mmCIF file of C-alpha atoms and ligand atoms in Angstrom:
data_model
loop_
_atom_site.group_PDB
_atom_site.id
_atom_site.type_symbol
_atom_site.label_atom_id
_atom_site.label_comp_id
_atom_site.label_asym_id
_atom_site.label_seq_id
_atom_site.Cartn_x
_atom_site.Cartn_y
_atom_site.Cartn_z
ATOM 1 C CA UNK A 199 113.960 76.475 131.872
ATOM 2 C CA UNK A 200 110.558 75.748 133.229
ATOM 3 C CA UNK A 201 109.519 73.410 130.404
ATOM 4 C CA UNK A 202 111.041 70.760 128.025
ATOM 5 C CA UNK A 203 110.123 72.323 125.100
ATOM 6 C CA UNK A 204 108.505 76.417 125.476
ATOM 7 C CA UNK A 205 106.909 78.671 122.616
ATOM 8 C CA UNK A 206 107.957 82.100 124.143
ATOM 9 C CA UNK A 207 105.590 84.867 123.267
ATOM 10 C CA UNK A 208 107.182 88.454 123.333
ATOM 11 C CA UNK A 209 103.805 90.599 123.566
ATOM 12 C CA UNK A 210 105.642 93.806 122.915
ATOM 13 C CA UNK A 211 106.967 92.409 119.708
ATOM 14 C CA UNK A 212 103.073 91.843 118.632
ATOM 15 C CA UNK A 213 102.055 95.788 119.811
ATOM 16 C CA UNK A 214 105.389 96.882 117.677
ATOM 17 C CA UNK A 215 104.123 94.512 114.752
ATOM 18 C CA UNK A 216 100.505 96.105 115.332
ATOM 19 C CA UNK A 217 101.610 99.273 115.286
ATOM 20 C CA UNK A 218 104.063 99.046 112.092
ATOM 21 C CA UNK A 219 101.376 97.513 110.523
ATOM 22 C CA UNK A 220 98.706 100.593 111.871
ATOM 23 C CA UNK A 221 101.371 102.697 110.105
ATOM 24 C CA UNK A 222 101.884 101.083 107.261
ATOM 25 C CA UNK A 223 98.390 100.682 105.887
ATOM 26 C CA UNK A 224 97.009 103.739 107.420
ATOM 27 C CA UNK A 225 93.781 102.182 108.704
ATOM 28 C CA UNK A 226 93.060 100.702 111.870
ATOM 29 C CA UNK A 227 94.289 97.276 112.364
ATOM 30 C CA UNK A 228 91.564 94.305 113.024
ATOM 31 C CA UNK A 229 93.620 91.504 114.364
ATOM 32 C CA UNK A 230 92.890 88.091 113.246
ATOM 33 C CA UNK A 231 93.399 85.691 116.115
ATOM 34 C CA UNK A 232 91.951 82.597 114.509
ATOM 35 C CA UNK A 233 93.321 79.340 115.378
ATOM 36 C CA UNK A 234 94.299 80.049 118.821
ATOM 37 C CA UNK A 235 95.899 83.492 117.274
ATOM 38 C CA UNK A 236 98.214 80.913 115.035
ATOM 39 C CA UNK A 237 99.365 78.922 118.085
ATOM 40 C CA UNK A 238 100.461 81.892 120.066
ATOM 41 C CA UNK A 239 97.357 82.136 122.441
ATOM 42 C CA UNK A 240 94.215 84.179 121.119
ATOM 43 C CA UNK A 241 93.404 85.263 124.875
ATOM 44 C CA UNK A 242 96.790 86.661 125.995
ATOM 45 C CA UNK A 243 96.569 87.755 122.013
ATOM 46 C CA UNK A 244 93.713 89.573 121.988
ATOM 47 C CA UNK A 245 93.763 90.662 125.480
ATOM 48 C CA UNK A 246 96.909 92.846 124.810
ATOM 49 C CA UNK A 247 95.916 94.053 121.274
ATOM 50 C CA UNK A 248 92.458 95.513 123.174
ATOM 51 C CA UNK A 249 94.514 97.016 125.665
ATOM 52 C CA UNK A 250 96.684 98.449 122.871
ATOM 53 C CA UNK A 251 93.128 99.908 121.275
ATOM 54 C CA UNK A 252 92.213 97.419 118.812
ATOM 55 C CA UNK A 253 88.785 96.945 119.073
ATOM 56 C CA UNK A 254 87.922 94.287 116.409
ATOM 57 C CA UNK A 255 88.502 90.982 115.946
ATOM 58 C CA UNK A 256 88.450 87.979 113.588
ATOM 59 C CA UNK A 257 88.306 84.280 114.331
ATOM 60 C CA UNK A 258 87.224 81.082 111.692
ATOM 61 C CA UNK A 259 85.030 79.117 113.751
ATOM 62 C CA UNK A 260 82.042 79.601 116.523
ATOM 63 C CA UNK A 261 83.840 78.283 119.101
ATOM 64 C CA UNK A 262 87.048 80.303 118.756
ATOM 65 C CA UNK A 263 84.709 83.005 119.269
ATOM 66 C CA UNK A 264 82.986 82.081 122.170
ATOM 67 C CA UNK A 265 86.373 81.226 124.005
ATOM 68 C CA UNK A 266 87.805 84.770 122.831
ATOM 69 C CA UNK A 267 84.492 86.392 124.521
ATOM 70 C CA UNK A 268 85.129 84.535 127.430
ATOM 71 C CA UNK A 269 88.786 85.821 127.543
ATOM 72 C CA UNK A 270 88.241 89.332 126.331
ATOM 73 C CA UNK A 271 84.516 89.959 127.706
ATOM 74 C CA UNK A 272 81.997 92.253 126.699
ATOM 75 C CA UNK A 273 83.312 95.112 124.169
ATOM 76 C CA UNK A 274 84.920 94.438 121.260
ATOM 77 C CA UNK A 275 83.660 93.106 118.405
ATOM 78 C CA UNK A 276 84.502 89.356 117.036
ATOM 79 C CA UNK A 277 83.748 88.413 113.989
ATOM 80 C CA UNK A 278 83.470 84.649 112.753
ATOM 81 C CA UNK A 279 84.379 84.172 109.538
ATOM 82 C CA UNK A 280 82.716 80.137 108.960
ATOM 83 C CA UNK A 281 79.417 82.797 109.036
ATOM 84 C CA UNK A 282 76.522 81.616 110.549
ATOM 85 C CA UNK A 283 76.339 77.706 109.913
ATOM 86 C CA UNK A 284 72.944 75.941 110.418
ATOM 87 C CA UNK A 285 71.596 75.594 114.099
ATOM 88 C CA UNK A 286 74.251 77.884 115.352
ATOM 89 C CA UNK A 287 72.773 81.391 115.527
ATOM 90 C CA UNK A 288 71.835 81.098 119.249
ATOM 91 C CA UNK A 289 75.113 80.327 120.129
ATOM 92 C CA UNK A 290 76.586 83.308 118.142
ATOM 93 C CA UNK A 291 73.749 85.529 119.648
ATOM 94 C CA UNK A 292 74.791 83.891 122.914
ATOM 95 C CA UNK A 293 78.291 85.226 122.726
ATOM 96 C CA UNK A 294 77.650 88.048 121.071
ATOM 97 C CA UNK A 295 79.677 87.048 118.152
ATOM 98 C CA UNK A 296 78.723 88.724 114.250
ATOM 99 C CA UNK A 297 78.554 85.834 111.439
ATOM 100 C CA UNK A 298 81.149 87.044 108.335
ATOM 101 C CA UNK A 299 77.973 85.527 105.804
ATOM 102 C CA UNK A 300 78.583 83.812 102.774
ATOM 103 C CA UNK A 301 75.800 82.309 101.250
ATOM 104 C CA UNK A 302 71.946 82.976 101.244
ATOM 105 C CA UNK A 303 71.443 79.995 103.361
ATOM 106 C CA UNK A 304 73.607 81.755 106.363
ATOM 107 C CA UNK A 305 71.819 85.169 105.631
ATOM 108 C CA UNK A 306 68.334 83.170 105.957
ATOM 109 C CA UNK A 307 70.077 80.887 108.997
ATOM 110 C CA UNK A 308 70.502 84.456 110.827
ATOM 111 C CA UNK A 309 67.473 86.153 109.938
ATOM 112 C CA UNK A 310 65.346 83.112 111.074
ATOM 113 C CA UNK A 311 67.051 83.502 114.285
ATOM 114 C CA UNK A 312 66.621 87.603 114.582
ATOM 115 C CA UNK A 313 69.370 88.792 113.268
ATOM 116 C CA UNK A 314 71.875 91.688 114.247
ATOM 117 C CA UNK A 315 75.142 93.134 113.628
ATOM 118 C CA UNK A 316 76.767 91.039 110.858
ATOM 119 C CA UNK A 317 79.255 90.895 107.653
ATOM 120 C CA UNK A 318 79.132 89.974 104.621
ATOM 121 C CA UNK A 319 82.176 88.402 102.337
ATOM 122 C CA UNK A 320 81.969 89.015 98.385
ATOM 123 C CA UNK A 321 84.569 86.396 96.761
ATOM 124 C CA UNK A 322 86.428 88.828 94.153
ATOM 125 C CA UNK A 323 88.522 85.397 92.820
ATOM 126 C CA UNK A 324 89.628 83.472 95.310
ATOM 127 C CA UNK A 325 86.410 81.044 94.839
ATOM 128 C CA UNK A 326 87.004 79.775 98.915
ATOM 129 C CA UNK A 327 83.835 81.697 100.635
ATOM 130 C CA UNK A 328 81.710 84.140 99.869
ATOM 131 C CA UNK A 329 78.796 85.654 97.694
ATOM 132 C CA UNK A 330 80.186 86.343 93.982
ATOM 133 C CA UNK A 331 79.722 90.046 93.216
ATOM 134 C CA UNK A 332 76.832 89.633 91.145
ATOM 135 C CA UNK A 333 74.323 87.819 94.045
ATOM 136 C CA UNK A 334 75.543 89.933 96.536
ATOM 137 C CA UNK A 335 72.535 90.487 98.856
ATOM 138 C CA UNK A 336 70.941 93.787 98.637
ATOM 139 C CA UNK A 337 72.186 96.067 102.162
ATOM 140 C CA UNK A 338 69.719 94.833 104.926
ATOM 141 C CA UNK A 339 69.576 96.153 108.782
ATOM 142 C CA UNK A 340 72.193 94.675 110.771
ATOM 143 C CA UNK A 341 74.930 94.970 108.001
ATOM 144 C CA UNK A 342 77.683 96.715 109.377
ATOM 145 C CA UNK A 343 81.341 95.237 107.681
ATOM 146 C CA UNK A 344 81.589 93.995 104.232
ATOM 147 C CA UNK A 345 85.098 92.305 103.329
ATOM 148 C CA UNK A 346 87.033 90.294 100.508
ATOM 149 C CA UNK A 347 90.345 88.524 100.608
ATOM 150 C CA UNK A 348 93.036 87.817 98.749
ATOM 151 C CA UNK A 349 94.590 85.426 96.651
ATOM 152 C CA UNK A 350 97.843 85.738 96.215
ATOM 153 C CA UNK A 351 98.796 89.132 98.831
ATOM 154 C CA UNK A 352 102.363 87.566 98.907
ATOM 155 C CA UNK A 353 103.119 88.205 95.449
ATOM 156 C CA UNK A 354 102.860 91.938 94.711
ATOM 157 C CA UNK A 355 103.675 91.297 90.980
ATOM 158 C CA UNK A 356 100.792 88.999 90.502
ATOM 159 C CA UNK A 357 97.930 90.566 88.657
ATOM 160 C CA UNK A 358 95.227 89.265 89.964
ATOM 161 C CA UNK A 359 95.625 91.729 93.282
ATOM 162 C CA UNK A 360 94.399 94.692 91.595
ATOM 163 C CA UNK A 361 91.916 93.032 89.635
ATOM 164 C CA UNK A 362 90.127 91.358 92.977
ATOM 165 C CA UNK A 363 90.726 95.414 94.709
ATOM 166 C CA UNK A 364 89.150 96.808 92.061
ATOM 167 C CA UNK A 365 86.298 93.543 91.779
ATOM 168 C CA UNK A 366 86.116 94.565 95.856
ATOM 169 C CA UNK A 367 85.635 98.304 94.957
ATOM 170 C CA UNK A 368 82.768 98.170 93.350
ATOM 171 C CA UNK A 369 81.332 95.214 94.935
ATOM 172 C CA UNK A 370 81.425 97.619 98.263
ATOM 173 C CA UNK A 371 79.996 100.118 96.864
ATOM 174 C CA UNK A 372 76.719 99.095 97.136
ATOM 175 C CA UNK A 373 77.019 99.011 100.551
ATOM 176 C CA UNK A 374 77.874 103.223 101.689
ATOM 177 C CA UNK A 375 78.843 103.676 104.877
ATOM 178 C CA UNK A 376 79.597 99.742 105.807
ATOM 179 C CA UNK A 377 83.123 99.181 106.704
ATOM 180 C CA UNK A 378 85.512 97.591 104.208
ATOM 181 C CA UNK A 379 88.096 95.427 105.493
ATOM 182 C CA UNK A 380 90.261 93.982 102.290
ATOM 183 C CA UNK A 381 93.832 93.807 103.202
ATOM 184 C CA UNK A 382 95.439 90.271 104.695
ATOM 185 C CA UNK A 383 98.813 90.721 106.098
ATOM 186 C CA UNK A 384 100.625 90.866 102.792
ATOM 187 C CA UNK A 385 97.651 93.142 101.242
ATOM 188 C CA UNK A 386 98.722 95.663 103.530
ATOM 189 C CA UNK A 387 102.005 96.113 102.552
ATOM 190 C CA UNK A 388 100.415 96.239 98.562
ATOM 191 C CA UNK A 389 99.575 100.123 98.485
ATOM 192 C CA UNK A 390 97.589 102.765 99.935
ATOM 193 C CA UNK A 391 94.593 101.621 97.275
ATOM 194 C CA UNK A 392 94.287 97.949 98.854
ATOM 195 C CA UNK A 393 93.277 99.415 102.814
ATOM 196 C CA UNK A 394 89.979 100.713 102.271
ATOM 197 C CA UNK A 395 88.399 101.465 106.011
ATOM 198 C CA UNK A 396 89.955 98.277 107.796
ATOM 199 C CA UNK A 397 93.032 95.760 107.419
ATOM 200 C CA UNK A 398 92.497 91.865 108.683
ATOM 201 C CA UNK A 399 96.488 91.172 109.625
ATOM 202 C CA UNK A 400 97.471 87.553 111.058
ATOM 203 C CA UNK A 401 100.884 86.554 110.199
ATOM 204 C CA UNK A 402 102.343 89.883 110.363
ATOM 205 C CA UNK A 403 101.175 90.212 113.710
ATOM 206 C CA UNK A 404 102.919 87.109 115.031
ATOM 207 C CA UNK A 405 106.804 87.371 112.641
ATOM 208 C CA UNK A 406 106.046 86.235 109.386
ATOM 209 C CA UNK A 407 107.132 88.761 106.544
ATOM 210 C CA UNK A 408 104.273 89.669 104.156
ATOM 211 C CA UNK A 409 106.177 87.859 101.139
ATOM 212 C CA UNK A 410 107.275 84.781 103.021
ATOM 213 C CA UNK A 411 110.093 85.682 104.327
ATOM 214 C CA UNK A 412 111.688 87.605 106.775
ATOM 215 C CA UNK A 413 111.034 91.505 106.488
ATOM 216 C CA UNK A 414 112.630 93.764 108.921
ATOM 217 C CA UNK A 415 109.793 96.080 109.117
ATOM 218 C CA UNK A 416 108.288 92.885 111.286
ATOM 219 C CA UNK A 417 109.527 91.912 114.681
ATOM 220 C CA UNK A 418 109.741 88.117 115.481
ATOM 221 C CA UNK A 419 107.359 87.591 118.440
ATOM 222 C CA UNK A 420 107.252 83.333 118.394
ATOM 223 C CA UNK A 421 110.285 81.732 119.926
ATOM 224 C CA UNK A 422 110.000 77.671 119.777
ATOM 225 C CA UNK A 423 113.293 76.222 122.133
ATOM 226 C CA UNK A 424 113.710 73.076 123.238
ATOM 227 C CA UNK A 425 116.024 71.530 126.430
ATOM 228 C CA UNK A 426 118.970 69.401 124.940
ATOM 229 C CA UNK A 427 118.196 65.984 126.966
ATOM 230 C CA UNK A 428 121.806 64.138 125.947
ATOM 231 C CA UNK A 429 124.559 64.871 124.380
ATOM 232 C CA UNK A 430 126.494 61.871 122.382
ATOM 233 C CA UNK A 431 129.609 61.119 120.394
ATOM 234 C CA UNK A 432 128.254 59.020 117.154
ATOM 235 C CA UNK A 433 131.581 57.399 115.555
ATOM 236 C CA UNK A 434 131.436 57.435 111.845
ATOM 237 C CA UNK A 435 129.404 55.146 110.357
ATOM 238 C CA UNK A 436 126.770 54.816 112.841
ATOM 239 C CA UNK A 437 123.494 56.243 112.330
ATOM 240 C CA UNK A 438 120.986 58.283 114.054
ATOM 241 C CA UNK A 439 117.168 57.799 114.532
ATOM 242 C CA UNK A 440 114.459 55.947 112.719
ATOM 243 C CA UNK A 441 115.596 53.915 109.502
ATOM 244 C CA UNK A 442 118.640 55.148 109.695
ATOM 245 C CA UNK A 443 117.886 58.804 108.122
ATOM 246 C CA UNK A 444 121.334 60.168 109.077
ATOM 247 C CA UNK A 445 124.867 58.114 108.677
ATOM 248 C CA UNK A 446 127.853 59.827 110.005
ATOM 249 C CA UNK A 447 130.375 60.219 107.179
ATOM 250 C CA UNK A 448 133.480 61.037 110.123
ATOM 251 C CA UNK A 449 132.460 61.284 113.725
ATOM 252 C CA UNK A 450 129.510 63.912 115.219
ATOM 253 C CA UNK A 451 128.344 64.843 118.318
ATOM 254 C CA UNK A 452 124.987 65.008 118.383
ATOM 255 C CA UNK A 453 122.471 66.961 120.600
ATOM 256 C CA UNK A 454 118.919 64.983 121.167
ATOM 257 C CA UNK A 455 116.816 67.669 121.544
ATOM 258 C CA UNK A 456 113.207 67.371 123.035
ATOM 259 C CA UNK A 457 110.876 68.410 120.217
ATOM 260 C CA UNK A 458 109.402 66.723 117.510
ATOM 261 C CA UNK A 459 106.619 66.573 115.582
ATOM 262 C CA UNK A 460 104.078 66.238 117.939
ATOM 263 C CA UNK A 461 105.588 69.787 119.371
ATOM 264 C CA UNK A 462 105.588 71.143 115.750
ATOM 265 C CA UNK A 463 109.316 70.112 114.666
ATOM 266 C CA UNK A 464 107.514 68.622 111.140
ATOM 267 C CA UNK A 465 109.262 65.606 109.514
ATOM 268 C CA UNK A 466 110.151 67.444 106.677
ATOM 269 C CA UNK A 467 112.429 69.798 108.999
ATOM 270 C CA UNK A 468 115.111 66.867 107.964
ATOM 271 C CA UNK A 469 117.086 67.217 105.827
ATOM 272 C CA UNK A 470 117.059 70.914 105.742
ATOM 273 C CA UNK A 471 116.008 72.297 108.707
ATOM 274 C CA UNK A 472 118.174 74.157 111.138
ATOM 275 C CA UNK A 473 118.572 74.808 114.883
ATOM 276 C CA UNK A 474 120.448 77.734 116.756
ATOM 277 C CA UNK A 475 122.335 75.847 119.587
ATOM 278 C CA UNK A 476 125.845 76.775 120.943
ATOM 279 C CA UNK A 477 125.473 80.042 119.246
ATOM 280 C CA UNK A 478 125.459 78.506 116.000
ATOM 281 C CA UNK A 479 123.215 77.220 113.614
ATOM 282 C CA UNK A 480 123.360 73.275 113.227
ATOM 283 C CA UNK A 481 121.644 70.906 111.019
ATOM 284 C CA UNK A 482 118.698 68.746 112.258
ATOM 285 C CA UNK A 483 119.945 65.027 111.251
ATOM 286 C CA UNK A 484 118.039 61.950 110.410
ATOM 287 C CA UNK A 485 114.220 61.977 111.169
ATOM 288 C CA UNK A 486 112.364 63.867 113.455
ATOM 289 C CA UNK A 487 110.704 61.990 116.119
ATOM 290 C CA UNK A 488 107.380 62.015 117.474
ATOM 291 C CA UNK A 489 109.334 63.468 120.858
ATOM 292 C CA UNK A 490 113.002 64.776 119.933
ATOM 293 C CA UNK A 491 114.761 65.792 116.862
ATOM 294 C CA UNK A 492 118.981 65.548 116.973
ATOM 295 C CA UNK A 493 121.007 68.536 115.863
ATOM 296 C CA UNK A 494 124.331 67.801 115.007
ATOM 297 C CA UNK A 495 126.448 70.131 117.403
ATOM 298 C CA UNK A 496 129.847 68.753 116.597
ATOM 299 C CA UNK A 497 132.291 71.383 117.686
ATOM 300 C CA UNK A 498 130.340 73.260 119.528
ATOM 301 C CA UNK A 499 129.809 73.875 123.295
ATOM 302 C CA UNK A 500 126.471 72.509 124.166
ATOM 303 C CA UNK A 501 125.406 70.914 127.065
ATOM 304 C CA UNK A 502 122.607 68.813 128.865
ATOM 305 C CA UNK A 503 119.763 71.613 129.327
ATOM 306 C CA UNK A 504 121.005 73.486 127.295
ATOM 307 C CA UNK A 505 118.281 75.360 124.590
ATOM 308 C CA UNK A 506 118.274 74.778 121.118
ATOM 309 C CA UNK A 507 115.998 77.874 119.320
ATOM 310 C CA UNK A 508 113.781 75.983 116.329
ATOM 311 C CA UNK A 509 112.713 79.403 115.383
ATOM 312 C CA UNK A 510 112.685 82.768 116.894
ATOM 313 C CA UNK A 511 115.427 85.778 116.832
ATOM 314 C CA UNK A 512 118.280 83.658 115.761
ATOM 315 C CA UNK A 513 116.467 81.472 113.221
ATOM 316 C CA UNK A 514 113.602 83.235 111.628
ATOM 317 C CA UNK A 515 110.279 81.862 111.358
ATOM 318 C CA UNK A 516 109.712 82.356 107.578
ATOM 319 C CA UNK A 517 113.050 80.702 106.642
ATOM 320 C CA UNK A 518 112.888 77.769 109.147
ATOM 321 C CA UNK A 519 109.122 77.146 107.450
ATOM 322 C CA UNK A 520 111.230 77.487 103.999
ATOM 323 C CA UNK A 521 113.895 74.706 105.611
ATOM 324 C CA UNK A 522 110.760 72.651 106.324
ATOM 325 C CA UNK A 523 109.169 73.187 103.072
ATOM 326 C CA UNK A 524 106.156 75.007 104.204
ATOM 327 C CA UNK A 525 104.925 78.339 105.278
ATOM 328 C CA UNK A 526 105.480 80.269 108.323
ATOM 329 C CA UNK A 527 101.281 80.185 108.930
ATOM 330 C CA UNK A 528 101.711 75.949 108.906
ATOM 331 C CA UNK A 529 104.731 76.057 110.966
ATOM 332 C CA UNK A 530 103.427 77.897 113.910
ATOM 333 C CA UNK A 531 99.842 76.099 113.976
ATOM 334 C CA UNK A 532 101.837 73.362 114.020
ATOM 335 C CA UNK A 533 102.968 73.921 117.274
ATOM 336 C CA UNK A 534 101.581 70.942 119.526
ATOM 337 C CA UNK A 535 99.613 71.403 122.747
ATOM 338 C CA UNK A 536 102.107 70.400 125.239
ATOM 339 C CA UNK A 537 104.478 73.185 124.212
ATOM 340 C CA UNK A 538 104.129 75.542 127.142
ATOM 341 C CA UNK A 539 103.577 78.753 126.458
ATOM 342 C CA UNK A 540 105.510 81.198 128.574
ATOM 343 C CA UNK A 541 104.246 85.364 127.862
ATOM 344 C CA UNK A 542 106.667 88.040 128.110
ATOM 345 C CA UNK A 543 105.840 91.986 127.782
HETATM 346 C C1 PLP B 767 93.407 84.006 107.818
HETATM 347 C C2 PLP B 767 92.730 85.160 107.196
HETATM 348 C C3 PLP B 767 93.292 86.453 107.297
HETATM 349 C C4 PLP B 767 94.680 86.704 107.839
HETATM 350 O O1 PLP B 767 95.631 86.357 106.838
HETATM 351 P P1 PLP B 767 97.200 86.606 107.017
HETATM 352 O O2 PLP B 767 97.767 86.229 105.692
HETATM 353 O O3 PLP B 767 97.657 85.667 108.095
HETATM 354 O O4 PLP B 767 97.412 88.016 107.375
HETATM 355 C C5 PLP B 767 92.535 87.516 106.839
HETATM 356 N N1 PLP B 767 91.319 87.317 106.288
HETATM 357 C C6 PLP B 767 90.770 86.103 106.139
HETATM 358 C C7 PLP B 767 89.435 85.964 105.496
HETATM 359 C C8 PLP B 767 91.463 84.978 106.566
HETATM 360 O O5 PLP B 767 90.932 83.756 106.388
#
């Protein structure tokens, strides 16, 4: 292993995922690679996903977008979606970057500064960012993508889906011949009526299920393992770690595993929280450190360097984010800079 602790990145997994999803919505697929593509690596990301003919992209801030048109150079198109904050025009022009623009101050921010090719996000409900329907600006030159998101995509029996489609509908509609990019991961999966001419996938792209949990239409692509640095008998009635989270009821044998929270292993992954080591899944005992986590291996054949998977093929993403009480989108922008990450595909 060439690292203590290594995210392993299956690229092919992410051009399957892009393609199912492709299929699935029946529009072509504009990656979002926003937060460092949710951990993973927006260059190597994006890189592959151009190669694989995606030729639009979303990030959140300015300087994700600059570092994405370093990594991807001239060609496709990246849209920010903070939209065109004050003083930061030139730098977007710079890079060639299109503000997503919410608010008349943006649209005035990037007309003082000459405009260009831009977007525009209507809020249909979800009251984050965005123009309401009614002060929507009127179509201008430059305007060439008009989106919404969702809500509440991983719920398909929630309501207010159609209601915000149908709020997006006609919100778009006084825009002809901009393209309309609705669908999130999860709004994908919702029905033909929620792709429009665009879909704006992240977690899907990376292993998360639409819903929240794992959906074998999506391919895991994120692999977090971690080197075993000891291996130790605890007799019973010892404990293990900080404050003494875990007390062994009979003997264990305990594996201290190098990740913790700093390399994304959360706190809350104890008590509930799992790790595939030995070919079995074990419990992660006591607290999480800042630099190792112990997995209770009794009975098992596990060694000094050996790996221990905290999520990947053997432990899914969405259900070890469930064992941590979170979301799969939390757990892998969790994971912490000094997690190498190795590419494969
Ligand atoms: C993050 C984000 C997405 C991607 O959402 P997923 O649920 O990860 O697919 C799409 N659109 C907007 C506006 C976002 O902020």
């Amino acid at each position: 292993m060439s690292a203590p602790a290594t995210l392993n990145v299956d690229l092919d997994a992410l051009v399957a995922n892009f393609r199912a999803l492709e299929a699935v919505g029946g529009v072509p697929v504009h990656p979002v690679v926003k937060a460092d593509a949710y951990g993973l690596g927006a260059e190597a990301c994006a890189r592959r996903l151009a190669a694989e003919g995606a030729r639009t992209f979303f990030v959140a801030r300015t300087s994700e977008g600059e570092h994405l048109r370093t990594g991807l150079g001239a060609g496709p198109a990246i849209y920010v979606l903070d939209g065109c904050l004050a003083g930061r025009a030139g730098r977007l022009r710079e890079a060639d970057l299109r503000p997503v623009l919410n608010t008349d101050a943006q649209m005035a921010e990037w007309r003082a500064a000459g405009g260009g090719a831009c977007g525009v996000q209507i809020d249909t409900g979800m009251n984050r960012l965005g123009f309401r329907p009614e002060a929507a600006p009127e179509p201008f030159e430059g305007l060439d993508l008009v989106l919404s998101h969702l809500a509440c995509a991983d719920d398909p029996a929630e309501p207010m889906n159609a209601r915000q489609r149908d709020a997006f509908a006609a919100a778009a509609a006084r825009y002809p011949g901009t393209v309309r990019s609705f669908a999130n991961s999860g709004g994908i999966f919702l029905g033909g009526d929620y792709g429009f001419d665009a879909s704006r996938p992240g977690i899907c792209l990376y292993g998360g299920g639409p819903e929240g949990r794992p959906d074998d239409r999506i391919r895991p692509v994120a692999t977090l393992t971690a080197e075993v640095l000891q291996v130790r008998d605890v007799p019973a009635g010892e404990s293990v770690g900080y404050s003494r989270g875990f007390v062994a009821a009979a003997p264990r044998r305990i594996a201290t595993v190098a990740a913790g929270y700093a390399d994304g292993v959360l706190r809350s992954y104890s008590p509930r929280g799992l790790a595939f080591a030995g070919g079995a899944l074990c419990p992660i005992v006591g607290r999480v450190s800042m630099d190792v986590c112990a997995v209770d291996v009794t009975g098992l054949d596990v060694a000094v360097g050996d790996a221990a998977e905290l999520f990947g093929p053997n432990r899914l993403l969405d259900d070890a984010a469930a064992g941590a009480g979170t979301v799969a989108w939390e757990l892998l922008t969790s994971v912490g800079p000094r997690v190498t990450r190795v590419y494969a595909g």
